[in-house]
């Protein structure tokens, strides 16, 4: 057995010579410094600190050295590898920071730039308003009823107890499609564009057996010029309840419930005597001004634009169904009574949203509708 090779000179292992180790280290540091991207750095990392890099190979040579030479060579290689790893980590951090800064600039989004996406459409505020009102009654168990916009004169007027000479029938209010009644001498019903949603009351009573609880939203027509407060085509919502024992207290309670649902729990309504041929007694229905809650009345320090400091806003007409209407529709007025009310949706939208000009609602300009949101 041969003795250990005491005369072995570590200097003879080329790869472990101090100059060689220094060169390997310097080449690695230079390669890292020269890497101008994370990809280039990854390549330099494989070449200079990977498993087959010169320094890793030199490290393997240490095992072949005699014990007394191992420590020094190990220290030399270890220090060189430490410096290489430290430089690698530092360069990596530098390049990542550069990349992040570049991304922030390159991928920045200027939210003030105009965009070319087509916004989603939404239904018109009048439609959503009308449905919101109808929903109040649907949740109370009412049924939605609809009727034709081109209506028989009989439903629009006669069934509702408008006498033949009632001024509302005149040409200046009503769009006649055919007629007016009796104009051609045959006494047949003319045909009109309905002037209100009330004919749906008569249709509902003819279609159903009492009890009847219906709400009728829809479009109506009158020969008005389009201006800030009139439009020849507008919307109404009508309510009709016919049952045994209904009284004006039921009418009032129902109206109060509606304004509370739409405008808040402290809301209420009041009735002022009026005349409609199809209700008896009839009334004008006002609701408490939902802006000032009546506090502007007699209080010059707190004027209210919404109600002109009146404290109340006129909403529409109402009353107990005239027994003549019940009879015309085949309902026994001795057994049944009913109440009805109807009002314009345009007006409600005007005071609920401070819309000053009705023309805005019909012109179709999205700058008017957009602030109402994208409710569909
Ligand atoms: N139809 C009436 C109008 O257009 C409003 C109205 C009044 C409806 C009284 C009703 C009612 O149901 O009871 O002016």
Coordinates of C-alpha atoms in Angstrom, one line a residue, residues 81-361:
X81 CA -18.7 31.7 -5.3
X82 CA -20.0 33.9 -2.5
X83 CA -19.0 37.1 -4.4
X84 CA -20.6 35.6 -7.6
X85 CA -23.9 34.8 -5.9
X86 CA -24.0 38.2 -4.2
X87 CA -23.4 40.0 -7.6
X88 CA -26.1 37.8 -9.2
X89 CA -28.7 38.6 -6.6
X90 CA -27.9 42.3 -6.8
X91 CA -28.1 42.4 -10.6
X92 CA -31.3 40.4 -10.5
X93 CA -32.9 42.9 -8.1
X94 CA -31.7 45.8 -10.3
X95 CA -33.1 44.3 -13.5
X96 CA -36.5 43.4 -11.8
X97 CA -36.8 47.0 -10.5
X98 CA -36.0 48.3 -14.0
X99 CA -38.7 46.0 -15.5
X100 CA -41.3 47.0 -13.0
X101 CA -40.6 50.7 -13.5
X102 CA -40.8 50.2 -17.3
X103 CA -44.1 48.3 -17.0
X104 CA -45.6 51.0 -14.9
X105 CA -44.9 53.5 -17.7
X106 CA -45.7 51.3 -20.7
X107 CA -48.8 49.7 -19.3
X108 CA -50.2 52.8 -17.6
X109 CA -53.9 53.4 -18.5
X110 CA -55.0 57.0 -19.0
X111 CA -58.5 56.8 -17.6
X112 CA -59.3 60.2 -19.0
X113 CA -58.9 59.1 -22.6
X114 CA -62.1 58.7 -24.7
X115 CA -62.9 55.0 -25.2
X116 CA -64.4 53.3 -28.1
X117 CA -66.6 50.7 -26.4
X118 CA -70.3 51.0 -27.0
X119 CA -72.0 51.5 -23.6
X120 CA -74.8 49.1 -22.7
X121 CA -78.3 50.4 -23.4
X122 CA -80.9 51.0 -20.7
X123 CA -84.6 51.4 -20.6
X124 CA -86.1 54.9 -20.6
X125 CA -86.6 56.5 -17.2
X126 CA -90.3 56.8 -17.9
X127 CA -90.5 53.0 -18.4
X128 CA -88.6 52.2 -15.2
X129 CA -90.7 54.8 -13.3
X130 CA -93.9 53.3 -14.5
X131 CA -92.8 49.8 -13.6
X132 CA -91.7 51.0 -10.2
X133 CA -95.2 52.3 -9.5
X134 CA -96.8 49.2 -10.9
X135 CA -94.6 47.0 -8.7
X136 CA -96.0 48.7 -5.6
X137 CA -99.4 47.3 -6.5
X138 CA -98.2 44.0 -7.8
X139 CA -96.7 43.4 -4.4
X140 CA -100.1 44.1 -2.8
X141 CA -101.7 41.4 -5.1
X142 CA -102.9 43.6 -7.9
X143 CA -102.8 42.3 -11.4
X144 CA -101.4 44.2 -14.4
X145 CA -104.1 44.9 -17.0
X146 CA -103.5 46.3 -20.5
X147 CA -105.8 47.7 -23.2
X148 CA -105.3 48.9 -26.8
X149 CA -104.0 52.3 -27.6
X150 CA -106.4 52.6 -30.5
X151 CA -109.6 52.3 -28.6
X152 CA -113.3 52.2 -29.2
X153 CA -114.9 55.5 -28.4
X154 CA -117.4 53.6 -26.3
X155 CA -114.7 52.3 -23.9
X156 CA -112.8 55.6 -23.8
X157 CA -115.9 57.7 -23.1
X158 CA -119.4 56.1 -23.0
X159 CA -118.6 53.2 -20.6
X160 CA -117.1 55.8 -18.3
X161 CA -120.2 57.9 -18.2
X162 CA -119.0 60.7 -20.4
X163 CA -122.2 62.2 -21.9
X164 CA -122.2 62.6 -25.7
X165 CA -121.7 66.3 -25.4
X166 CA -118.9 66.1 -22.9
X167 CA -116.1 68.6 -23.9
X168 CA -113.4 66.0 -23.5
X169 CA -114.7 64.3 -26.6
X170 CA -114.2 67.3 -28.7
X171 CA -111.8 67.2 -31.7
X172 CA -109.4 69.6 -29.9
X173 CA -108.6 67.0 -27.2
X174 CA -109.1 63.7 -28.8
X175 CA -107.3 62.1 -31.8
X176 CA -110.2 60.5 -33.7
X177 CA -109.2 57.6 -35.9
X178 CA -112.8 57.1 -37.0
X179 CA -115.8 59.0 -35.9
X180 CA -116.7 60.9 -33.9
X181 CA -119.6 59.0 -32.7
X182 CA -122.8 59.6 -34.7
X183 CA -121.0 61.9 -37.1
X184 CA -122.0 59.6 -40.0
X185 CA -125.4 59.2 -38.6
X186 CA -125.3 55.5 -37.8
X187 CA -124.7 55.9 -34.1
X188 CA -121.9 53.4 -34.1
X189 CA -118.9 53.8 -31.7
X190 CA -116.1 55.9 -33.2
X191 CA -112.4 54.9 -32.8
X192 CA -110.0 57.1 -31.0
X193 CA -106.4 57.1 -29.7
X194 CA -107.2 56.6 -26.0
X195 CA -107.0 59.8 -24.1
X196 CA -106.5 58.1 -20.8
X197 CA -105.9 54.7 -19.3
X198 CA -109.4 54.7 -17.7
X199 CA -111.0 52.6 -20.5
X200 CA -108.9 49.7 -19.2
X201 CA -111.1 49.9 -16.1
X202 CA -114.2 49.1 -18.2
X203 CA -112.3 46.3 -20.1
X204 CA -111.1 44.7 -16.9
X205 CA -114.6 44.7 -15.4
X206 CA -116.0 43.1 -18.6
X207 CA -113.2 40.5 -18.6
X208 CA -113.3 39.4 -15.0
X209 CA -115.7 38.6 -12.2
X210 CA -115.4 40.7 -9.1
X211 CA -113.4 41.0 -6.9
X212 CA -111.2 42.9 -9.4
X213 CA -107.8 44.4 -8.4
X214 CA -106.0 45.8 -11.4
X215 CA -103.3 48.3 -12.2
X216 CA -103.1 49.6 -15.8
X217 CA -99.9 51.4 -17.0
X218 CA -99.8 52.7 -20.6
X219 CA -99.4 55.3 -23.2
X220 CA -102.2 57.8 -23.9
X221 CA -102.7 60.6 -26.5
X222 CA -104.1 64.1 -26.6
X223 CA -104.0 66.8 -29.2
X224 CA -101.6 69.0 -27.3
X225 CA -98.6 70.8 -28.7
X226 CA -95.2 69.7 -27.4
X227 CA -93.9 72.2 -25.0
X228 CA -92.3 72.3 -21.5
X229 CA -95.4 71.0 -19.8
X230 CA -97.3 69.2 -22.5
X231 CA -96.7 66.3 -24.9
X232 CA -99.3 64.8 -27.2
X233 CA -98.1 61.3 -26.2
X234 CA -97.7 60.6 -22.5
X235 CA -98.1 57.9 -19.9
X236 CA -100.6 57.2 -17.2
X237 CA -101.1 54.6 -14.6
X238 CA -104.5 53.6 -13.5
X239 CA -105.7 51.6 -10.5
X240 CA -109.1 49.9 -10.1
X241 CA -110.4 47.9 -7.1
X242 CA -113.9 46.5 -7.1
X243 CA -115.0 44.3 -4.3
X244 CA -117.7 44.0 -1.6
X245 CA -117.6 46.8 1.0
X246 CA -114.8 49.0 -0.4
X247 CA -114.9 52.6 0.9
X248 CA -113.1 55.8 0.5
X249 CA -111.0 54.8 3.5
X250 CA -109.6 52.0 1.4
X251 CA -108.8 54.4 -1.4
X252 CA -107.0 56.7 0.9
X253 CA -105.0 53.9 2.6
X254 CA -104.0 52.5 -0.8
X255 CA -102.8 55.9 -2.0
X256 CA -100.9 56.5 1.2
X257 CA -99.2 53.1 0.9
X258 CA -98.2 54.0 -2.7
X259 CA -96.6 57.3 -1.9
X260 CA -94.9 55.8 1.2
X261 CA -93.4 53.0 -0.9
X262 CA -92.2 55.5 -3.6
X263 CA -91.2 58.5 -1.5
X264 CA -90.6 57.4 2.1
X265 CA -92.4 56.3 5.3
X266 CA -93.4 59.8 6.4
X267 CA -95.4 60.5 3.2
X268 CA -99.1 61.0 3.1
X269 CA -101.9 62.1 0.7
X270 CA -104.9 64.4 0.9
X271 CA -108.1 64.6 -1.2
X272 CA -109.7 67.7 -2.7
X273 CA -113.2 67.6 -4.2
X274 CA -113.3 67.5 -8.0
X275 CA -115.4 66.0 -10.7
X276 CA -114.9 63.1 -13.0
X277 CA -117.8 61.4 -14.8
X278 CA -116.7 57.9 -13.9
X279 CA -116.2 58.4 -10.2
X280 CA -118.7 59.6 -7.6
X281 CA -117.6 61.2 -5.3
X282 CA -114.5 62.3 -7.2
X283 CA -111.4 64.0 -5.8
X284 CA -108.1 65.4 -6.8
X285 CA -105.3 63.5 -5.1
X286 CA -102.3 65.5 -3.7
X287 CA -99.3 64.0 -2.0
X288 CA -97.2 65.7 0.7
X289 CA -94.2 67.5 -0.9
X290 CA -91.5 64.9 -0.5
X291 CA -88.8 67.5 -0.5
X292 CA -89.9 70.0 2.2
X293 CA -92.6 67.7 3.8
X294 CA -94.8 70.7 4.1
X295 CA -92.3 72.7 6.1
X296 CA -92.0 75.5 3.5
X297 CA -95.6 76.5 4.0
X298 CA -95.7 80.0 5.7
X299 CA -91.9 79.8 6.1
X300 CA -90.2 82.3 3.8
X301 CA -86.8 81.3 5.2
X302 CA -87.3 77.8 3.7
X303 CA -88.8 78.2 0.3
X304 CA -89.4 75.0 -1.7
X305 CA -89.0 74.9 -5.5
X306 CA -90.6 71.5 -5.9
X307 CA -94.0 72.4 -4.5
X308 CA -93.7 76.2 -4.8
X309 CA -94.0 76.3 -1.0
X310 CA -97.5 74.9 -1.2
X311 CA -96.6 71.8 0.9
X312 CA -98.5 69.5 -1.5
X313 CA -98.0 68.2 -5.0
X314 CA -101.0 67.4 -7.2
X315 CA -100.7 63.8 -8.4
X316 CA -103.9 62.9 -10.2
X317 CA -107.6 62.1 -10.0
X318 CA -109.4 59.5 -8.0
X319 CA -112.8 58.6 -6.5
X320 CA -115.3 55.8 -5.9
X321 CA -116.3 54.1 -9.1
X322 CA -119.6 55.6 -10.3
X323 CA -122.4 53.0 -10.1
X324 CA -123.3 53.8 -13.7
X325 CA -119.8 52.5 -14.8
X326 CA -120.4 49.3 -12.8
X327 CA -123.8 48.9 -14.5
X328 CA -122.4 49.5 -17.9
X329 CA -119.8 46.8 -17.3
X330 CA -122.4 44.3 -15.9
X331 CA -121.4 44.6 -12.2
X332 CA -124.1 44.8 -9.6
X333 CA -123.7 48.2 -7.7
X334 CA -125.9 46.9 -4.9
X335 CA -123.4 44.2 -4.1
X336 CA -120.1 45.8 -5.2
X337 CA -118.3 49.1 -4.8
X338 CA -115.0 50.2 -6.0
X339 CA -112.3 52.9 -6.1
X340 CA -110.0 54.1 -8.8
X341 CA -107.2 56.5 -9.3
X342 CA -105.0 57.6 -12.2
X343 CA -102.1 59.9 -12.8
X344 CA -99.4 60.9 -15.3
X345 CA -96.0 59.3 -15.1
X346 CA -94.3 62.3 -16.9
X347 CA -95.4 64.6 -14.1
X348 CA -94.2 62.2 -11.5
X349 CA -90.8 61.9 -13.2
X350 CA -90.6 65.7 -13.4
X351 CA -91.1 66.4 -9.7
X352 CA -89.3 63.3 -8.5
X353 CA -86.1 64.2 -10.5
X354 CA -86.4 67.9 -11.0
X355 CA -86.9 67.6 -14.7
X356 CA -88.0 71.1 -15.9
X357 CA -88.8 70.5 -19.5
X358 CA -91.0 67.6 -20.7
X359 CA -89.4 67.7 -24.1
X360 CA -86.3 66.2 -22.6
X361 CA -88.2 63.0 -22.1

